[in-house]
């Protein structure tokens, strides 16, 4: 159950063969092969003993482990476990006798061979020294301690393990050592164990185990040169040996049968961009046969001030030529850590979260000319800063005089234990906002399919907003035996569903360990909140039932407490929350609530500094934290939170965060008096609550008019919601319009907007999609809590995009005598005819046929539907268009249209500006792609009935029409003949797929119509993320059914005289 235990489950094809031999061989050429009842199969890195026998071979034999409570491996009469005719697993750390004497005791009790798990935490193997006091005849091999723990855990979980002391043929080494004497490709350093069951191209494969989250497994294999050059040995990250981009080094001499014989290597330094010359000559690589000498020293990292996010412990230098040290791991603690030097700084780095847990810069005595010496001495750096315990901010570090690095030594104050799996466990003292996790858990009937680990769930049911919250504890390694997430996890999903979902489940917390039960996880737990996982060393998990305290000390609460600033001039630490929001005096309300776990709450009245609404400080009993917001026990109004670690009062809370996990270092709580409670000064009643919207210039006239508060008030900032005083109606349908502050339901910077939308504020809170007609970007820091105070230009949606409209104005209703002048067209003289022509302009390419639009139009003053008091112009069917063309005005949106029908979709549109009444006064016309048609010109002078084309009115087109008719008849005849031919052939050849019909009118008609993409009537149900403004804004015209007209389309016969 450890990363170093590589499981090889795939069966390679023709190139891969078994090369083990059952003949006796030298101990130098022997290997340890493992197979188990759980389908594990691997070759362990191992070393021989320095005492007889010197030649041996042991076939697959059952592996036995000793009972630590009853067996004494240092007493030949102290073994109670039956080890007769078995290979015995012994740990060097157990017993006070020599390793050779342990072999003697095993042989005296019938063992036929011994595997010794040595004490070296680095994963290295060491040879076993002779003890001249005893003589033995059975073989012994040394393996890494971590692999020994895995073998022991496999047997303890009920699996059967067989071990073979096999023999490699003498043509190839059993172990290859790579050492980089310069350090540029340090990650290639280490022992590469020959894999007993794998070959590639009929030659052995060697593997070095990686380091989780940082270094992958690395292989040595014989490359076939792609069939056009000599075969050569290569070092690769690709376990399939097919992808040459994974190659990090290769032998420049082909035709060698053994990688240790290669004297010249090229290397590519992928981890050092400054020196990453692809496959340059690199004479510093030394590839030899046998185990590497111990290369690189140890150091021990500790701190009394900081928990270092669990990264204290023993570190080993990977290569003596590089200033990189990696944290030593075992089954109880698999949290990876990396100590490194870079440009004058030492960093202790969390390789999973990518947090700098500790850092130190060499002082001025050590300039860059001395770095090549001092970079190997992190203990020489004196000004270390370490992570603050329990922080949610990755850069929250403080100077730490207690941080210590002990060079050349391993830490000794830690031991991995293997305890009995309990039936019940108790979770307590969580400090990262997951109080609901605390409680008693029992072992379910579910057992993991890979390592037989248990699953736990809560004894007592808990509920949130009426819904039951179910919590489970299980080991993620049961989902996938090759996962990097070999963690104990706390999750809302059980193990069975996690396996069914291939591990794609939510988790509340994890602890990095590969133990038989969660109690033995010595790493410490990380809990999720908002933006990531955070380390919590106060969390406790114990065996058995939870013990409730028998007596509780009476709690005393301050009548008044105040929130102030440590530095008054520095202001709020939050990027979005002003200090005036939370600063001030709060008075206790002793009315306890069930959701508050029986604790009181405090209230700050709205006052002259914060005049919008009251602010509450209260306890959330479900999550277990104190919070500050605009209401009691609500989610949307929460702005500040504190994770309680010590004490029970909010005064004991010394680390507050805003909604985005920004630590509020400049905020302080203290007990105060009634004199510190501020209230609002009396103010005269406003003359009017009315506001006025006016001067729209982007086809949104329907938004203009007088608005009044609806009575709805925002949860976060207490802003008001407004609606028009006059009901807006389009073609008989009511158009809903509301004006409210989106910051009431969102916290992000782009949420601080005043919006005009078709949804009420209450509807917006519960909707995943809020369509908007337009918005004004506000600012909390500027106190833009009324729409009149929003100083930015409004943005309005049109044709798929938002456009800036700086002329749009929102003012107080009493600022002018008339909010909105409808500006009738009385006195306007309408010409009997208007004409359209297009000036030559090669720079403008419209997306419609200009021949259909050009020409004279007649006036019709009888049809006023949708156009207010403006008439309609029309052009009859003629030789250039088979549809009547209209010029008509939409009084709702305030634009002129040109197109074949009188409803929303048009060919051309023009926004009406002030003092523009007639279409010929409209200056800027757009096609359906929002392209400005500069070369379109209206005129009425010299425009009369003779300019109105009808069918046949263009004499020059008569012969052309006749020719077209003949051609059409000819084409029809050809199509009929083709149809009958196809039908006959279909009968002979069977069914054939025919082209599909267009799925919508747009598919068949293509471009050339303007469609408003979102609607004033229908709020829509788009799939945008919760709390986000609709990406496609504005007016969804679908309820008006533009494809059918929805009674909006005017019948041509009503307009064109018959």
mmCIF file of C-alpha atoms in Angstrom, residues 448-620:
data_model
loop_
_atom_site.group_PDB
_atom_site.id
_atom_site.type_symbol
_atom_site.label_atom_id
_atom_site.label_comp_id
_atom_site.label_asym_id
_atom_site.label_seq_id
_atom_site.Cartn_x
_atom_site.Cartn_y
_atom_site.Cartn_z
ATOM 1 C CA UNK A 448 -12.719 -2.441 0.423
ATOM 2 C CA UNK A 449 -12.182 -4.831 -2.514
ATOM 3 C CA UNK A 450 -8.415 -4.247 -2.846
ATOM 4 C CA UNK A 451 -6.944 -3.885 0.638
ATOM 5 C CA UNK A 452 -9.905 -4.882 2.840
ATOM 6 C CA UNK A 453 -10.046 -1.515 4.589
ATOM 7 C CA UNK A 454 -13.211 -0.578 6.534
ATOM 8 C CA UNK A 455 -15.872 2.042 5.843
ATOM 9 C CA UNK A 456 -17.495 4.181 8.565
ATOM 10 C CA UNK A 457 -20.603 6.352 8.752
ATOM 11 C CA UNK A 458 -22.258 8.543 11.387
ATOM 12 C CA UNK A 459 -24.185 7.034 14.273
ATOM 13 C CA UNK A 460 -26.539 10.015 14.647
ATOM 14 C CA UNK A 461 -28.373 11.546 11.721
ATOM 15 C CA UNK A 462 -27.874 15.240 11.008
ATOM 16 C CA UNK A 463 -29.959 17.601 8.880
ATOM 17 C CA UNK A 464 -29.430 20.857 7.022
ATOM 18 C CA UNK A 465 -32.491 22.788 5.842
ATOM 19 C CA UNK A 466 -34.589 19.665 6.354
ATOM 20 C CA UNK A 467 -32.343 17.393 4.247
ATOM 21 C CA UNK A 468 -30.350 14.593 5.840
ATOM 22 C CA UNK A 469 -26.567 14.935 5.511
ATOM 23 C CA UNK A 470 -24.890 11.520 5.289
ATOM 24 C CA UNK A 471 -21.137 11.283 5.869
ATOM 25 C CA UNK A 472 -18.743 8.382 5.223
ATOM 26 C CA UNK A 473 -15.085 7.638 5.925
ATOM 27 C CA UNK A 474 -13.199 5.261 3.613
ATOM 28 C CA UNK A 475 -9.825 4.702 1.945
ATOM 29 C CA UNK A 476 -9.550 6.068 -1.592
ATOM 30 C CA UNK A 477 -6.960 3.439 -2.550
ATOM 31 C CA UNK A 478 -9.828 0.930 -2.743
ATOM 32 C CA UNK A 479 -11.060 2.737 -5.873
ATOM 33 C CA UNK A 480 -7.829 2.362 -7.832
ATOM 34 C CA UNK A 481 -4.730 0.504 -6.697
ATOM 35 C CA UNK A 482 -2.472 2.724 -8.834
ATOM 36 C CA UNK A 483 -3.882 6.060 -7.677
ATOM 37 C CA UNK A 484 -1.795 8.911 -6.313
ATOM 38 C CA UNK A 485 -4.724 9.633 -3.978
ATOM 39 C CA UNK A 486 -4.029 6.796 -1.569
ATOM 40 C CA UNK A 487 -5.776 8.721 1.202
ATOM 41 C CA UNK A 488 -8.316 8.264 3.900
ATOM 42 C CA UNK A 489 -11.221 10.548 2.991
ATOM 43 C CA UNK A 490 -14.387 11.966 4.567
ATOM 44 C CA UNK A 491 -17.060 12.177 1.906
ATOM 45 C CA UNK A 492 -20.824 12.541 1.331
ATOM 46 C CA UNK A 493 -20.511 9.462 -0.927
ATOM 47 C CA UNK A 494 -19.959 5.923 0.263
ATOM 48 C CA UNK A 495 -17.214 3.623 -1.019
ATOM 49 C CA UNK A 496 -19.580 1.600 -3.199
ATOM 50 C CA UNK A 497 -20.746 4.657 -5.139
ATOM 51 C CA UNK A 498 -17.176 5.985 -5.359
ATOM 52 C CA UNK A 499 -16.052 2.772 -7.046
ATOM 53 C CA UNK A 500 -19.048 2.864 -9.402
ATOM 54 C CA UNK A 501 -18.206 6.478 -10.317
ATOM 55 C CA UNK A 502 -14.505 5.695 -10.787
ATOM 56 C CA UNK A 503 -13.614 7.966 -7.882
ATOM 57 C CA UNK A 504 -15.371 11.079 -9.220
ATOM 58 C CA UNK A 505 -16.985 12.048 -5.916
ATOM 59 C CA UNK A 506 -16.893 15.004 -3.559
ATOM 60 C CA UNK A 507 -14.807 14.859 -0.403
ATOM 61 C CA UNK A 508 -14.851 17.020 2.700
ATOM 62 C CA UNK A 509 -11.375 16.075 3.904
ATOM 63 C CA UNK A 510 -8.432 13.756 3.341
ATOM 64 C CA UNK A 511 -5.484 12.343 5.268
ATOM 65 C CA UNK A 512 -2.493 11.055 3.287
ATOM 66 C CA UNK A 513 -1.733 7.581 4.561
ATOM 67 C CA UNK A 514 -1.827 3.948 3.471
ATOM 68 C CA UNK A 515 -2.843 2.372 6.752
ATOM 69 C CA UNK A 516 -5.410 -0.286 7.612
ATOM 70 C CA UNK A 517 -7.609 2.218 9.435
ATOM 71 C CA UNK A 518 -7.917 6.028 9.605
ATOM 72 C CA UNK A 519 -6.716 6.242 13.208
ATOM 73 C CA UNK A 520 -3.150 5.428 12.154
ATOM 74 C CA UNK A 521 -2.941 8.312 9.699
ATOM 75 C CA UNK A 522 -0.139 10.400 11.176
ATOM 76 C CA UNK A 523 -0.117 13.091 8.494
ATOM 77 C CA UNK A 524 -2.970 15.247 9.754
ATOM 78 C CA UNK A 525 -6.208 16.062 7.929
ATOM 79 C CA UNK A 526 -6.874 18.621 5.191
ATOM 80 C CA UNK A 527 -10.412 20.047 4.997
ATOM 81 C CA UNK A 528 -12.044 21.676 2.006
ATOM 82 C CA UNK A 529 -13.451 25.170 2.060
ATOM 83 C CA UNK A 530 -14.285 27.387 -0.904
ATOM 84 C CA UNK A 531 -11.007 27.558 -2.786
ATOM 85 C CA UNK A 532 -9.034 24.504 -1.691
ATOM 86 C CA UNK A 533 -8.000 22.087 1.044
ATOM 87 C CA UNK A 534 -6.535 23.431 4.276
ATOM 88 C CA UNK A 535 -4.497 21.693 6.970
ATOM 89 C CA UNK A 536 -6.112 21.306 10.402
ATOM 90 C CA UNK A 537 -3.835 19.926 13.106
ATOM 91 C CA UNK A 538 -6.461 20.461 15.835
ATOM 92 C CA UNK A 539 -8.760 17.799 14.384
ATOM 93 C CA UNK A 540 -8.966 14.660 16.499
ATOM 94 C CA UNK A 541 -10.007 11.109 15.623
ATOM 95 C CA UNK A 542 -10.036 8.558 18.433
ATOM 96 C CA UNK A 543 -11.078 4.945 18.881
ATOM 97 C CA UNK A 544 -14.398 4.134 20.503
ATOM 98 C CA UNK A 545 -17.459 6.155 21.417
ATOM 99 C CA UNK A 546 -17.408 9.910 21.920
ATOM 100 C CA UNK A 547 -17.304 10.930 25.576
ATOM 101 C CA UNK A 548 -19.541 13.860 26.438
ATOM 102 C CA UNK A 549 -18.233 16.179 29.168
ATOM 103 C CA UNK A 550 -20.039 15.582 32.457
ATOM 104 C CA UNK A 551 -19.955 19.208 33.576
ATOM 105 C CA UNK A 552 -19.947 22.386 31.531
ATOM 106 C CA UNK A 553 -18.599 25.634 32.830
ATOM 107 C CA UNK A 554 -21.188 28.412 32.673
ATOM 108 C CA UNK A 555 -20.591 30.745 29.756
ATOM 109 C CA UNK A 556 -20.543 34.489 30.091
ATOM 110 C CA UNK A 557 -21.227 36.748 27.139
ATOM 111 C CA UNK A 558 -20.373 40.421 26.691
ATOM 112 C CA UNK A 559 -23.383 42.734 26.567
ATOM 113 C CA UNK A 560 -21.647 44.884 23.987
ATOM 114 C CA UNK A 561 -18.773 44.130 21.699
ATOM 115 C CA UNK A 562 -17.094 46.290 19.126
ATOM 116 C CA UNK A 563 -15.250 45.674 15.909
ATOM 117 C CA UNK A 564 -12.483 48.100 15.092
ATOM 118 C CA UNK A 565 -9.323 48.400 13.038
ATOM 119 C CA UNK A 566 -5.831 47.727 14.341
ATOM 120 C CA UNK A 567 -4.571 50.475 12.054
ATOM 121 C CA UNK A 568 -7.280 53.071 11.435
ATOM 122 C CA UNK A 569 -5.577 54.464 8.344
ATOM 123 C CA UNK A 570 -5.073 51.089 6.673
ATOM 124 C CA UNK A 571 -8.760 50.342 6.180
ATOM 125 C CA UNK A 572 -10.282 46.985 5.332
ATOM 126 C CA UNK A 573 -8.135 44.032 4.184
ATOM 127 C CA UNK A 574 -10.960 42.887 1.940
ATOM 128 C CA UNK A 575 -10.903 43.768 -1.737
ATOM 129 C CA UNK A 576 -14.671 44.217 -1.830
ATOM 130 C CA UNK A 577 -15.958 44.815 1.717
ATOM 131 C CA UNK A 578 -15.533 48.351 3.146
ATOM 132 C CA UNK A 579 -14.619 48.804 6.783
ATOM 133 C CA UNK A 580 -17.826 50.753 7.448
ATOM 134 C CA UNK A 581 -19.729 47.528 6.831
ATOM 135 C CA UNK A 582 -18.444 45.743 9.951
ATOM 136 C CA UNK A 583 -16.796 48.424 12.130
ATOM 137 C CA UNK A 584 -18.875 49.643 15.089
ATOM 138 C CA UNK A 585 -20.668 48.575 18.240
ATOM 139 C CA UNK A 586 -22.888 45.481 18.528
ATOM 140 C CA UNK A 587 -25.507 44.832 21.210
ATOM 141 C CA UNK A 588 -26.325 41.321 22.477
ATOM 142 C CA UNK A 589 -29.607 39.592 21.753
ATOM 143 C CA UNK A 590 -29.901 36.672 24.152
ATOM 144 C CA UNK A 591 -32.692 35.013 22.212
ATOM 145 C CA UNK A 592 -30.900 31.803 21.263
ATOM 146 C CA UNK A 593 -31.793 29.975 18.075
ATOM 147 C CA UNK A 594 -31.697 26.277 17.290
ATOM 148 C CA UNK A 595 -29.454 26.957 14.298
ATOM 149 C CA UNK A 596 -27.146 28.969 16.552
ATOM 150 C CA UNK A 597 -26.548 25.990 18.850
ATOM 151 C CA UNK A 598 -28.054 27.910 21.766
ATOM 152 C CA UNK A 599 -25.626 30.842 21.522
ATOM 153 C CA UNK A 600 -26.764 34.480 21.555
ATOM 154 C CA UNK A 601 -26.117 36.901 18.701
ATOM 155 C CA UNK A 602 -25.171 40.571 18.453
ATOM 156 C CA UNK A 603 -26.678 43.307 16.281
ATOM 157 C CA UNK A 604 -25.181 46.539 14.947
ATOM 158 C CA UNK A 605 -28.004 48.983 14.102
ATOM 159 C CA UNK A 606 -27.866 50.803 10.821
ATOM 160 C CA UNK A 607 -26.382 54.213 11.439
ATOM 161 C CA UNK A 608 -25.018 57.326 9.770
ATOM 162 C CA UNK A 609 -21.932 55.418 8.573
ATOM 163 C CA UNK A 610 -23.796 52.323 7.412
ATOM 164 C CA UNK A 611 -27.321 53.439 6.727
ATOM 165 C CA UNK A 612 -28.626 50.519 4.706
ATOM 166 C CA UNK A 613 -29.532 47.765 7.173
ATOM 167 C CA UNK A 614 -28.503 46.046 10.412
ATOM 168 C CA UNK A 615 -25.389 43.865 10.653
ATOM 169 C CA UNK A 616 -25.487 40.595 12.635
ATOM 170 C CA UNK A 617 -22.738 38.648 14.387
ATOM 171 C CA UNK A 618 -23.917 35.113 15.110
ATOM 172 C CA UNK A 619 -22.894 31.453 15.394
ATOM 173 C CA UNK A 620 -23.707 28.817 12.782
#
